Coordinates of N, CA and C in Angstrom, one line a residue:
X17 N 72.6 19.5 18.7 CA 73.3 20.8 18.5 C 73.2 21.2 17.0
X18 N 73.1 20.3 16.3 CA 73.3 20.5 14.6 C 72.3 21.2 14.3
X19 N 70.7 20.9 14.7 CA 69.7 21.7 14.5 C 69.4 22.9 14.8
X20 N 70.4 23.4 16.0 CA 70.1 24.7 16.6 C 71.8 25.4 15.1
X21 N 72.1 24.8 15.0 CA 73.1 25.8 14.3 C 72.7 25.8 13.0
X22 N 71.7 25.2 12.4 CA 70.9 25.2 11.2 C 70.0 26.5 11.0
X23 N 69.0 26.4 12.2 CA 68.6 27.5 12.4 C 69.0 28.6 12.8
X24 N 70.0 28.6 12.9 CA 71.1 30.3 13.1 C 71.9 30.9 12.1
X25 N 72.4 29.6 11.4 CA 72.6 30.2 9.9 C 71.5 30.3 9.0
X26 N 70.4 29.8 8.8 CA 69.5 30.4 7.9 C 68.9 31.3 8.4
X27 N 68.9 32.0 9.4 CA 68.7 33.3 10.2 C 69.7 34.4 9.8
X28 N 71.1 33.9 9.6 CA 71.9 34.6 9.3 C 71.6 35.1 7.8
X29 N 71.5 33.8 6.9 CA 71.4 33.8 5.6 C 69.8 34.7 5.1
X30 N 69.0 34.7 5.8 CA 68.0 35.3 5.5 C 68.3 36.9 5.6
X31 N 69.0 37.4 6.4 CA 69.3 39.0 6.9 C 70.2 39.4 5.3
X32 N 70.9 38.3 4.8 CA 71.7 38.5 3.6 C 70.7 38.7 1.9
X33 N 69.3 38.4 2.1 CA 68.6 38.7 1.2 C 67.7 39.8 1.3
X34 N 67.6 40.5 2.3 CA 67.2 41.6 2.7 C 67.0 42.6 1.8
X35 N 66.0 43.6 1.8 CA 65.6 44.3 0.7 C 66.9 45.9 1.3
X36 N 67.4 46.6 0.1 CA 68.0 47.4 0.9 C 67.4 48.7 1.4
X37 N 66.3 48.7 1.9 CA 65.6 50.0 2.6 C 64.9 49.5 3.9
X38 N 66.1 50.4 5.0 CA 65.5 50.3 6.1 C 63.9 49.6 7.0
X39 N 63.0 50.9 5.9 CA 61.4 50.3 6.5 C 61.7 49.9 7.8
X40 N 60.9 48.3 8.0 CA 60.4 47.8 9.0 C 61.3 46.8 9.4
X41 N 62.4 46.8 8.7 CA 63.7 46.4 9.6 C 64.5 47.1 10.3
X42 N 64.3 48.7 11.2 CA 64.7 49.5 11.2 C 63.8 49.8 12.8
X43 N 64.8 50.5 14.1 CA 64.0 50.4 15.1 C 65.1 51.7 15.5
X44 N 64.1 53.1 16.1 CA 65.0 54.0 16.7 C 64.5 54.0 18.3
X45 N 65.1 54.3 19.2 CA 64.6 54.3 20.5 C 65.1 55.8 21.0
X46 N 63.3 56.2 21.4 CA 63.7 57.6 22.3 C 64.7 57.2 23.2
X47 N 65.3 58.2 24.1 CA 66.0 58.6 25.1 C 65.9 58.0 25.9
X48 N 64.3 57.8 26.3 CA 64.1 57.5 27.8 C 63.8 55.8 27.8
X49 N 63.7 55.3 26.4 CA 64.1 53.8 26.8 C 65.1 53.2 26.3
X50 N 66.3 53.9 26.1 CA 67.5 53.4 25.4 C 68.1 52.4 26.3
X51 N 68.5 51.0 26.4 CA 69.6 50.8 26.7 C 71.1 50.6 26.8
X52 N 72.0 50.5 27.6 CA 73.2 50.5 27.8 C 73.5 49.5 26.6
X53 N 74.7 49.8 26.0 CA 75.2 49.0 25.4 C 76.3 47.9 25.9
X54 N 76.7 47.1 25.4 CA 78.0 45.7 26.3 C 79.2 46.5 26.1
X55 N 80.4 46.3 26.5 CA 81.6 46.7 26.6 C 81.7 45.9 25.0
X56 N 82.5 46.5 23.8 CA 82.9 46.3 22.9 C 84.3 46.3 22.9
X57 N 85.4 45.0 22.7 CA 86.6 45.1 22.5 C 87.1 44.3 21.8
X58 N 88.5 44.1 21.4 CA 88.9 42.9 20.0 C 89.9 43.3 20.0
X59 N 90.2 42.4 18.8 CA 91.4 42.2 17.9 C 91.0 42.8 16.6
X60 N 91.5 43.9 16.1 CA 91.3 44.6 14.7 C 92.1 43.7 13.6
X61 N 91.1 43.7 12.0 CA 91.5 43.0 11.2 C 92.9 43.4 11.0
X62 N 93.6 44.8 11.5 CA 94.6 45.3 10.8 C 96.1 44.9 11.9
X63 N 95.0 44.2 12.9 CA 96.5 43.7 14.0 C 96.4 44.7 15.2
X64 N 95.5 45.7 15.0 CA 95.4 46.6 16.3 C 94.4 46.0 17.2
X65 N 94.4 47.2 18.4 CA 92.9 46.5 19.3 C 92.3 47.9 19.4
X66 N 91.0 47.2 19.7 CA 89.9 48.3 19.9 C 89.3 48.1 21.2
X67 N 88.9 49.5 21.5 CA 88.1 48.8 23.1 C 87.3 50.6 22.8
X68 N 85.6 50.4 22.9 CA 84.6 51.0 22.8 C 84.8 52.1 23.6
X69 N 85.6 52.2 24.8 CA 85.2 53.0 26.5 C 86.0 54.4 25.4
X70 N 87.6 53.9 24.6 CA 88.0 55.0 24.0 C 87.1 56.5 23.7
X71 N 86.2 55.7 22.7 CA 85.4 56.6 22.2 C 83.8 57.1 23.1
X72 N 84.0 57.1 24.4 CA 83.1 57.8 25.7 C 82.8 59.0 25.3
X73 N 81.4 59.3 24.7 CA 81.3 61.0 24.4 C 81.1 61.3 23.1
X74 N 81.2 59.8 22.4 CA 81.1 59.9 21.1 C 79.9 59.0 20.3
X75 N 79.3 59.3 19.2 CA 78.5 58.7 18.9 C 79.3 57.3 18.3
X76 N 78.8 55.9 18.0 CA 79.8 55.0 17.8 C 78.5 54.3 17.1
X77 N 78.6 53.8 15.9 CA 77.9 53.4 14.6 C 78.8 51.9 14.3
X78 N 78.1 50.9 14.8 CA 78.7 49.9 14.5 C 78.3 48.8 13.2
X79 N 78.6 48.1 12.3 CA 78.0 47.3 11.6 C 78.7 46.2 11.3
X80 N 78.0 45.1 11.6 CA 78.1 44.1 11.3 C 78.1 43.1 9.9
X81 N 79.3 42.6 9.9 CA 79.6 42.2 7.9 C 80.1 40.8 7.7
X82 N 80.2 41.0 6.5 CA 80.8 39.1 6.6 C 81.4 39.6 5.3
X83 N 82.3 39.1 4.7 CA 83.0 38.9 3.2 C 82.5 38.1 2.3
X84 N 81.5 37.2 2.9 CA 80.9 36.3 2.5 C 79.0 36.5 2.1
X85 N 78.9 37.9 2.7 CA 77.7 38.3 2.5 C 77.1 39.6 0.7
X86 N 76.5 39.0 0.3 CA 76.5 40.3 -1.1 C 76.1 41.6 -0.6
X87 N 74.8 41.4 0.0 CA 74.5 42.8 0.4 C 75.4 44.0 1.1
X88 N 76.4 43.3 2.1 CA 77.4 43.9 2.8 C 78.4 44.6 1.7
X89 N 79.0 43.9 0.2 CA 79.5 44.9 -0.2 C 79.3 45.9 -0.8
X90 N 77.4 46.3 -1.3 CA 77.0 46.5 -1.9 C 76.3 48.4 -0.9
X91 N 76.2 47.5 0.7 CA 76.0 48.9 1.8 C 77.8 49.7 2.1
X92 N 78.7 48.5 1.8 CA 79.8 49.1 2.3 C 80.3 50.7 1.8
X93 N 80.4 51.0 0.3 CA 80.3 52.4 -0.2 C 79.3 53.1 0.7
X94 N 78.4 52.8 1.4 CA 77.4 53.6 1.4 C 77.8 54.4 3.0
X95 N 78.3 53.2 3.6 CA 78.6 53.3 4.9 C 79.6 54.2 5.2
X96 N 80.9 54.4 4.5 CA 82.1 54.7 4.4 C 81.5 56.2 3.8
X97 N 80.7 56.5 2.7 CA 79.9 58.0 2.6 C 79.4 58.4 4.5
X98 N 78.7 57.7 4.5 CA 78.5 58.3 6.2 C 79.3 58.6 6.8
X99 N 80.2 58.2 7.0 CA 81.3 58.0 8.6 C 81.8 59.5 8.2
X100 N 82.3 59.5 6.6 CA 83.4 60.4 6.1 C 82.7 61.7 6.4
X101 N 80.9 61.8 6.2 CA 80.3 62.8 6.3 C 80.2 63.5 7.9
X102 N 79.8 62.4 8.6 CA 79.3 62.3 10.2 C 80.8 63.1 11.0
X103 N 81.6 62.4 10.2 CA 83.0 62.5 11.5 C 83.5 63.6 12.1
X104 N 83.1 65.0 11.7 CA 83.4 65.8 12.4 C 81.9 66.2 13.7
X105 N 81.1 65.6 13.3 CA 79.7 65.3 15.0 C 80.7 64.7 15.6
X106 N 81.8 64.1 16.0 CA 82.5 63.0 17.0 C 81.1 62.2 16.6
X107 N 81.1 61.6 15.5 CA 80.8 60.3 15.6 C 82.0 59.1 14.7
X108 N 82.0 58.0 15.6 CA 82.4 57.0 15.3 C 82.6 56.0 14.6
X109 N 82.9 55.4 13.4 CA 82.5 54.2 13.0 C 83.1 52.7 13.1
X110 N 82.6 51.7 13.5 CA 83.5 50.3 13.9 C 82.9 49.2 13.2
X111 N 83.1 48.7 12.0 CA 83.1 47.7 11.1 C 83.0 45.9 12.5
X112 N 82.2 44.8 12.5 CA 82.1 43.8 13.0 C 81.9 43.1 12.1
X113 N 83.4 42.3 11.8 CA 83.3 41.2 11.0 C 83.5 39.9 11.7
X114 N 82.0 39.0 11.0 CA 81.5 38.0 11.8 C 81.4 36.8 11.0
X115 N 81.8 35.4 12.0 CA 81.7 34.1 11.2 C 82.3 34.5 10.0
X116 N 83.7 34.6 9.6 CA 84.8 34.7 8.6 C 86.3 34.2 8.5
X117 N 86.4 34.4 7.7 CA 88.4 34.2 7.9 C 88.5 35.5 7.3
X118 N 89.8 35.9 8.4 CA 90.4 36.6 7.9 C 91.1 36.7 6.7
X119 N 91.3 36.2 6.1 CA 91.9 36.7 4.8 C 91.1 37.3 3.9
X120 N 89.9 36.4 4.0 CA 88.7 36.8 3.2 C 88.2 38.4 3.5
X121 N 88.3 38.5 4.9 CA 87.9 39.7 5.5 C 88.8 40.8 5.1
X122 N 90.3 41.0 5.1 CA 90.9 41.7 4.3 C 90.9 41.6 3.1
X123 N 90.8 40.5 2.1 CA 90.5 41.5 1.1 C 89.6 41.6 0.5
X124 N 88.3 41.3 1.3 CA 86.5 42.2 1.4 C 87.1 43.7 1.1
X125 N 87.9 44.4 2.6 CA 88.0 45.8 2.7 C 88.7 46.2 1.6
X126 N 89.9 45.2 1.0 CA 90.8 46.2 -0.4 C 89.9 46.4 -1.1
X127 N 88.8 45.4 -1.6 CA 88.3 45.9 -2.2 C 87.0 46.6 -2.6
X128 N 86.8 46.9 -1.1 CA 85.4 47.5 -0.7 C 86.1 48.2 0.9
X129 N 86.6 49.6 0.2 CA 87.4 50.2 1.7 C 86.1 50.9 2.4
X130 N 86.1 50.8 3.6 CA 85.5 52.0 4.6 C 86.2 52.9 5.4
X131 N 87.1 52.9 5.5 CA 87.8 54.3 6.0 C 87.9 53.7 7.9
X132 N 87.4 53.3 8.1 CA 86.8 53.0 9.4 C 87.8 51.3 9.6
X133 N 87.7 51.1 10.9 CA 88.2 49.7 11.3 C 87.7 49.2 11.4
X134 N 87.6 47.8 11.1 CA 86.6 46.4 11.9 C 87.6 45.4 12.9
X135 N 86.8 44.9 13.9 CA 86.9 44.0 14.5 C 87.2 42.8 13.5
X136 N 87.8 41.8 14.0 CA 87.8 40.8 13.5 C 87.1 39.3 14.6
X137 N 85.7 39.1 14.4 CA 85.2 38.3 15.7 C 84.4 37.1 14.5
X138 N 85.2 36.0 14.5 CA 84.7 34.7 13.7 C 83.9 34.2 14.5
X139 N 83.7 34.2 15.5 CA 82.8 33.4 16.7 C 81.2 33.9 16.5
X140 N 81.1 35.3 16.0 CA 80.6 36.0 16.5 C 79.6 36.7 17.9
X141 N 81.1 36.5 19.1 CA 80.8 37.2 20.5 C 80.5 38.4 20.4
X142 N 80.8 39.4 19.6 CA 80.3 40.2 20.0 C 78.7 41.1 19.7
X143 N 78.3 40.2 18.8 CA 76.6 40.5 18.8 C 75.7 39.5 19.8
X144 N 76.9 38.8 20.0 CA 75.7 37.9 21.3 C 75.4 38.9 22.8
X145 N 76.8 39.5 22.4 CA 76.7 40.5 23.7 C 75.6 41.5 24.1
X146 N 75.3 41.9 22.9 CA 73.8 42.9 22.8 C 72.3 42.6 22.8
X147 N 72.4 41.7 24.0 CA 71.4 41.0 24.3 C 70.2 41.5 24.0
X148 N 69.9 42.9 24.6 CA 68.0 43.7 24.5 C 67.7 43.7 23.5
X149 N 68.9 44.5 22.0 CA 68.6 44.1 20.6 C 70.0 44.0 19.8
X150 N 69.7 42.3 19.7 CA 70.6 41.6 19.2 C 70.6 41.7 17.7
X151 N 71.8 42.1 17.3 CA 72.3 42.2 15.3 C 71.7 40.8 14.5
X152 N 70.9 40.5 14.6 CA 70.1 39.1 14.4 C 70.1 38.7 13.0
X153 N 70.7 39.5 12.3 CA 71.7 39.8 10.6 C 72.3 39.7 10.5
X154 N 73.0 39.8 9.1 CA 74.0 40.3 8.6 C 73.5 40.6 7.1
X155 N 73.7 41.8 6.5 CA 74.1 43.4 8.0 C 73.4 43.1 9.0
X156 N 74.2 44.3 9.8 CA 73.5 44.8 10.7 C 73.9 46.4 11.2
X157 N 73.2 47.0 11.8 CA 73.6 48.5 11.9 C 73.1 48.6 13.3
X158 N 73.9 48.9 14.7 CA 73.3 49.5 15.5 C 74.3 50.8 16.0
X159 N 73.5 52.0 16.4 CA 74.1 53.0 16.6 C 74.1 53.0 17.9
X160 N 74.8 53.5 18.5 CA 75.0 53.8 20.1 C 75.1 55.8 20.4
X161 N 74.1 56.2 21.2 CA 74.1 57.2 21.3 C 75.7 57.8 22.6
X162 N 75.9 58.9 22.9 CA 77.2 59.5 23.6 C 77.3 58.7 24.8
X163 N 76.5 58.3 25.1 CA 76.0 57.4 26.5 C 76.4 56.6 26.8
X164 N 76.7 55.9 25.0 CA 76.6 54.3 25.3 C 75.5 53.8 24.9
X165 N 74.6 54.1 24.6 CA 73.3 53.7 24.8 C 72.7 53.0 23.2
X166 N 71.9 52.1 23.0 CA 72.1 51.3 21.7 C 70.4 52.7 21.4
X167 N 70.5 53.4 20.2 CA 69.8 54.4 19.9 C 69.2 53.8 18.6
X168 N 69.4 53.4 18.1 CA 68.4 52.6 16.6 C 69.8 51.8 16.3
X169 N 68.5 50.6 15.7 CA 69.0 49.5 15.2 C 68.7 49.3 13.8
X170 N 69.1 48.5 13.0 CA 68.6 48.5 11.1 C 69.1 46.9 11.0
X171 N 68.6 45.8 10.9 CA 68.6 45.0 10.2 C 68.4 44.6 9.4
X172 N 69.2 45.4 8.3 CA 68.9 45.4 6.5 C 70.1 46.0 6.0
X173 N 70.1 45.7 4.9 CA 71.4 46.2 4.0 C 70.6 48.2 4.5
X174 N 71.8 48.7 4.3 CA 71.3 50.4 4.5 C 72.2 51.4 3.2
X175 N 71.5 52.6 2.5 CA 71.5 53.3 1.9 C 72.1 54.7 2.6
X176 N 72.8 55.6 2.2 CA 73.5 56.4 2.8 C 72.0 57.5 3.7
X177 N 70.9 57.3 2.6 CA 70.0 58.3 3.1 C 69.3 57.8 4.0
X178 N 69.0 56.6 4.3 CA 68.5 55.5 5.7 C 69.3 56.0 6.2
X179 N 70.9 55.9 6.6 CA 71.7 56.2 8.0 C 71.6 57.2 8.1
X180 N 72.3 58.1 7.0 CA 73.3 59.7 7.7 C 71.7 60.1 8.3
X181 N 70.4 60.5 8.1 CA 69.4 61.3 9.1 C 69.6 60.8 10.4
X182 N 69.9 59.1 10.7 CA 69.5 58.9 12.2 C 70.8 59.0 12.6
X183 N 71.9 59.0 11.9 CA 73.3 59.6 12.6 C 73.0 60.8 13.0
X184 N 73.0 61.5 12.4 CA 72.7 62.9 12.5 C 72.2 63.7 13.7
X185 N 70.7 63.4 13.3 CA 69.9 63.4 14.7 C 70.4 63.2 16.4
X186 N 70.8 61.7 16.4 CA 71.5 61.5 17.7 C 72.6 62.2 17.5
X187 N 73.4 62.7 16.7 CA 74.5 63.0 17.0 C 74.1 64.7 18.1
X188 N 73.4 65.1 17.3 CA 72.8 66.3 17.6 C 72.3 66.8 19.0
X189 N 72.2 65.4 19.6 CA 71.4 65.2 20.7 C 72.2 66.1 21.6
X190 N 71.5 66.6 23.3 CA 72.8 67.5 23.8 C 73.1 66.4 24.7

Protein backbone atom coordinates (compact mmCIF):
# COMPACT_ATOMS: atom_id res chain seq x y z
CA UNK A 1 0.00 0.00 0.00
CA UNK A 2 2.98 2.45 0.89
CA UNK A 3 4.00 2.40 -2.77
CA UNK A 4 0.70 3.16 -4.27
CA UNK A 5 0.43 6.26 -1.84
CA UNK A 6 3.94 7.32 -2.89
CA UNK A 7 2.87 7.56 -6.25
CA UNK A 8 -0.26 9.60 -5.52
CA UNK A 9 1.43 12.09 -3.69
CA UNK A 10 4.14 12.86 -6.02
CA UNK A 11 1.30 13.10 -8.59
CA UNK A 12 -0.18 15.40 -6.30
CA UNK A 13 3.07 17.22 -5.70
CA UNK A 14 3.93 17.47 -9.32
CA UNK A 15 0.35 19.38 -10.23
CA UNK A 16 1.87 21.92 -7.40
CA UNK A 17 4.85 22.85 -9.66
CA UNK A 18 2.89 23.49 -12.57
CA UNK A 19 3.55 26.33 -14.92
CA UNK A 20 0.74 28.88 -14.41
CA UNK A 21 -0.75 28.97 -18.03
CA UNK A 22 -3.40 26.73 -18.86
CA UNK A 23 -1.90 25.49 -22.45
CA UNK A 24 -1.84 21.82 -22.58
CA UNK A 25 -3.03 21.28 -19.18
CA UNK A 26 -6.22 22.56 -20.03
CA UNK A 27 -9.18 20.38 -21.81
CA UNK A 28 -12.73 21.99 -22.93
CA UNK A 29 -15.45 19.54 -24.14
CA UNK A 30 -18.12 20.38 -26.83
CA UNK A 31 -21.58 19.76 -25.82
CA UNK A 32 -22.10 16.72 -27.39
CA UNK A 33 -19.38 14.81 -25.41
CA UNK A 34 -19.79 16.35 -22.10
CA UNK A 35 -20.26 14.16 -19.20
CA UNK A 36 -22.45 14.18 -16.21
CA UNK A 37 -20.82 15.26 -13.36
CA UNK A 38 -21.00 13.10 -9.54
CA UNK A 39 -23.42 14.43 -6.93
CA UNK A 40 -21.12 17.04 -5.01
CA UNK A 41 -21.88 17.35 -1.18
CA UNK A 42 -19.92 18.20 2.27
CA UNK A 43 -19.21 19.81 5.17
CA UNK A 44 -18.13 23.55 4.52
CA UNK A 45 -14.89 24.91 6.00
CA UNK A 46 -17.27 27.50 7.61
CA UNK A 47 -19.53 24.72 9.47
CA UNK A 48 -22.22 24.93 6.72
CA UNK A 49 -23.18 22.20 4.07
CA UNK A 50 -23.23 22.20 0.59
CA UNK A 51 -24.99 19.98 -1.78
CA UNK A 52 -24.38 20.76 -5.84
CA UNK A 53 -28.31 19.84 -6.89
CA UNK A 54 -28.84 23.61 -5.11
CA UNK A 55 -27.26 25.23 -7.73
CA UNK A 56 -29.39 23.16 -10.90
CA UNK A 57 -29.33 25.78 -13.81
CA UNK A 58 -26.30 27.22 -12.87
CA UNK A 59 -22.96 27.17 -14.11
CA UNK A 60 -20.71 25.69 -11.00
CA UNK A 61 -16.73 26.28 -11.25
CA UNK A 62 -15.19 24.11 -8.82
CA UNK A 63 -11.41 24.16 -7.65
CA UNK A 64 -9.49 22.18 -5.94
CA UNK A 65 -6.79 23.53 -3.14
CA UNK A 66 -4.68 22.62 -0.38
CA UNK A 67 -3.18 25.30 2.17
CA UNK A 68 -0.29 23.48 1.78
CA UNK A 69 0.06 24.00 -1.96
CA UNK A 70 2.08 27.55 -3.38
CA UNK A 71 0.56 27.76 -6.56
CA UNK A 72 -2.99 27.58 -4.98
CA UNK A 73 -2.33 30.88 -3.10
CA UNK A 74 -0.88 32.47 -5.81
CA UNK A 75 -4.34 31.42 -8.43
CA UNK A 76 -6.51 32.13 -5.34
CA UNK A 77 -6.73 36.30 -6.13
CA UNK A 78 -7.19 35.22 -9.47
CA UNK A 79 -10.10 32.93 -8.91
CA UNK A 80 -12.07 35.18 -6.48
CA UNK A 81 -11.56 38.15 -9.72
CA UNK A 82 -13.66 35.54 -11.71
CA UNK A 83 -16.48 34.36 -9.53
CA UNK A 84 -16.93 38.31 -8.51
CA UNK A 85 -16.91 39.01 -12.30
CA UNK A 86 -18.98 35.78 -13.64
CA UNK A 87 -21.71 36.01 -10.81
CA UNK A 88 -24.29 37.77 -12.22
CA UNK A 89 -24.21 34.66 -15.62
CA UNK A 90 -25.71 32.43 -12.48
CA UNK A 91 -22.46 31.15 -12.32
CA UNK A 92 -21.25 29.41 -9.26
CA UNK A 93 -18.08 29.07 -7.45
CA UNK A 94 -17.11 26.00 -4.83
CA UNK A 95 -13.57 26.07 -3.38
CA UNK A 96 -12.42 21.83 -2.76
CA UNK A 97 -10.12 21.69 -0.03
CA UNK A 98 -8.18 18.51 -0.18
CA UNK A 99 -5.71 16.27 1.94
CA UNK A 100 -5.60 19.24 4.79
CA UNK A 101 -6.43 20.19 8.25
CA UNK A 102 -8.59 22.44 8.82
CA UNK A 103 -7.11 24.98 10.61
CA UNK A 104 -4.65 25.29 8.04
CA UNK A 105 -7.42 25.50 5.57
CA UNK A 106 -9.06 28.51 7.40
CA UNK A 107 -6.47 30.46 7.67
CA UNK A 108 -5.23 29.71 3.91
CA UNK A 109 -8.81 31.68 3.15
CA UNK A 110 -8.05 34.77 5.89
CA UNK A 111 -5.44 35.15 4.29
CA UNK A 112 -6.09 34.53 0.72
CA UNK A 113 -10.10 35.26 0.70
CA UNK A 114 -12.30 34.01 -2.31
CA UNK A 115 -15.53 35.22 -1.73
CA UNK A 116 -16.85 31.82 -2.59
CA UNK A 117 -17.08 28.58 -0.07
CA UNK A 118 -14.99 25.53 0.06
CA UNK A 119 -15.77 22.18 1.04
CA UNK A 120 -13.71 20.86 3.50
CA UNK A 121 -12.73 16.99 2.18
CA UNK A 122 -9.15 15.77 3.81
CA UNK A 123 -9.76 12.32 2.28
CA UNK A 124 -9.99 13.72 -0.79
CA UNK A 125 -13.57 11.90 -1.94
CA UNK A 126 -14.64 14.10 -3.79
CA UNK A 127 -12.22 14.21 -6.79
CA UNK A 128 -12.27 10.53 -6.76
CA UNK A 129 -15.79 10.95 -7.65
CA UNK A 130 -15.13 12.42 -11.08
CA UNK A 131 -14.14 9.52 -12.47
CA UNK A 132 -14.13 10.45 -16.77
CA UNK A 133 -11.78 13.45 -15.76
CA UNK A 134 -10.38 13.16 -12.61
CA UNK A 135 -8.71 16.70 -10.74
CA UNK A 136 -5.47 14.59 -10.93
CA UNK A 137 -3.78 18.04 -9.27
CA UNK A 138 -3.68 20.27 -7.17
CA UNK A 139 -4.96 22.90 -8.42
CA UNK A 140 -7.42 21.91 -10.16
CA UNK A 141 -10.24 23.66 -12.12
CA UNK A 142 -13.21 21.82 -13.41
CA UNK A 143 -16.23 23.70 -14.69
CA UNK A 144 -19.55 22.05 -14.94
CA UNK A 145 -21.85 23.37 -17.51
CA UNK A 146 -26.14 24.21 -16.48
CA UNK A 147 -26.48 20.47 -16.97
CA UNK A 148 -24.29 19.34 -14.66
CA UNK A 149 -22.13 18.38 -17.13
CA UNK A 150 -18.04 18.53 -16.49
CA UNK A 151 -17.36 21.32 -19.64
CA UNK A 152 -13.50 22.01 -19.33
CA UNK A 153 -11.10 20.98 -17.10
CA UNK A 154 -7.37 22.96 -16.21
CA UNK A 155 -4.87 21.11 -14.33
CA UNK A 156 -2.54 23.99 -13.64
CA UNK A 157 -2.38 26.90 -11.49
CA UNK A 158 -4.92 29.46 -13.70
CA UNK A 159 -4.72 33.23 -14.40
CA UNK A 160 -7.99 35.24 -14.38
CA UNK A 161 -7.58 35.52 -18.37
CA UNK A 162 -7.27 31.33 -18.76
CA UNK A 163 -10.77 31.16 -16.80
CA UNK A 164 -13.12 34.18 -17.12
CA UNK A 165 -13.21 33.38 -21.42
CA UNK A 166 -14.16 29.57 -20.74
CA UNK A 167 -16.58 30.76 -17.91
CA UNK A 168 -17.96 32.93 -19.96
CA UNK A 169 -18.51 31.11 -23.00
CA UNK A 170 -20.42 28.18 -21.23
CA UNK A 171 -22.08 30.41 -19.25
CA UNK A 172 -23.48 31.93 -22.46
CA UNK A 173 -24.51 28.68 -23.68
CA UNK A 174 -28.50 28.46 -24.14
Amino acid sequence: MRPLLSVVLLAVLAGCGAPARAGAASQAYPVAERRPGPAVRGALLDGGRYDLADHRGAVVVLNFWASWCGPCRKEAAELAAVAAAVAPAKVAFLGVDVHDERDKAIAFLTAHPTGYPSLFDPAGEVALDFTQVPPSTIPATLVLDRAGRVAAVFRTPLLREDLEPVVRRIAAEP
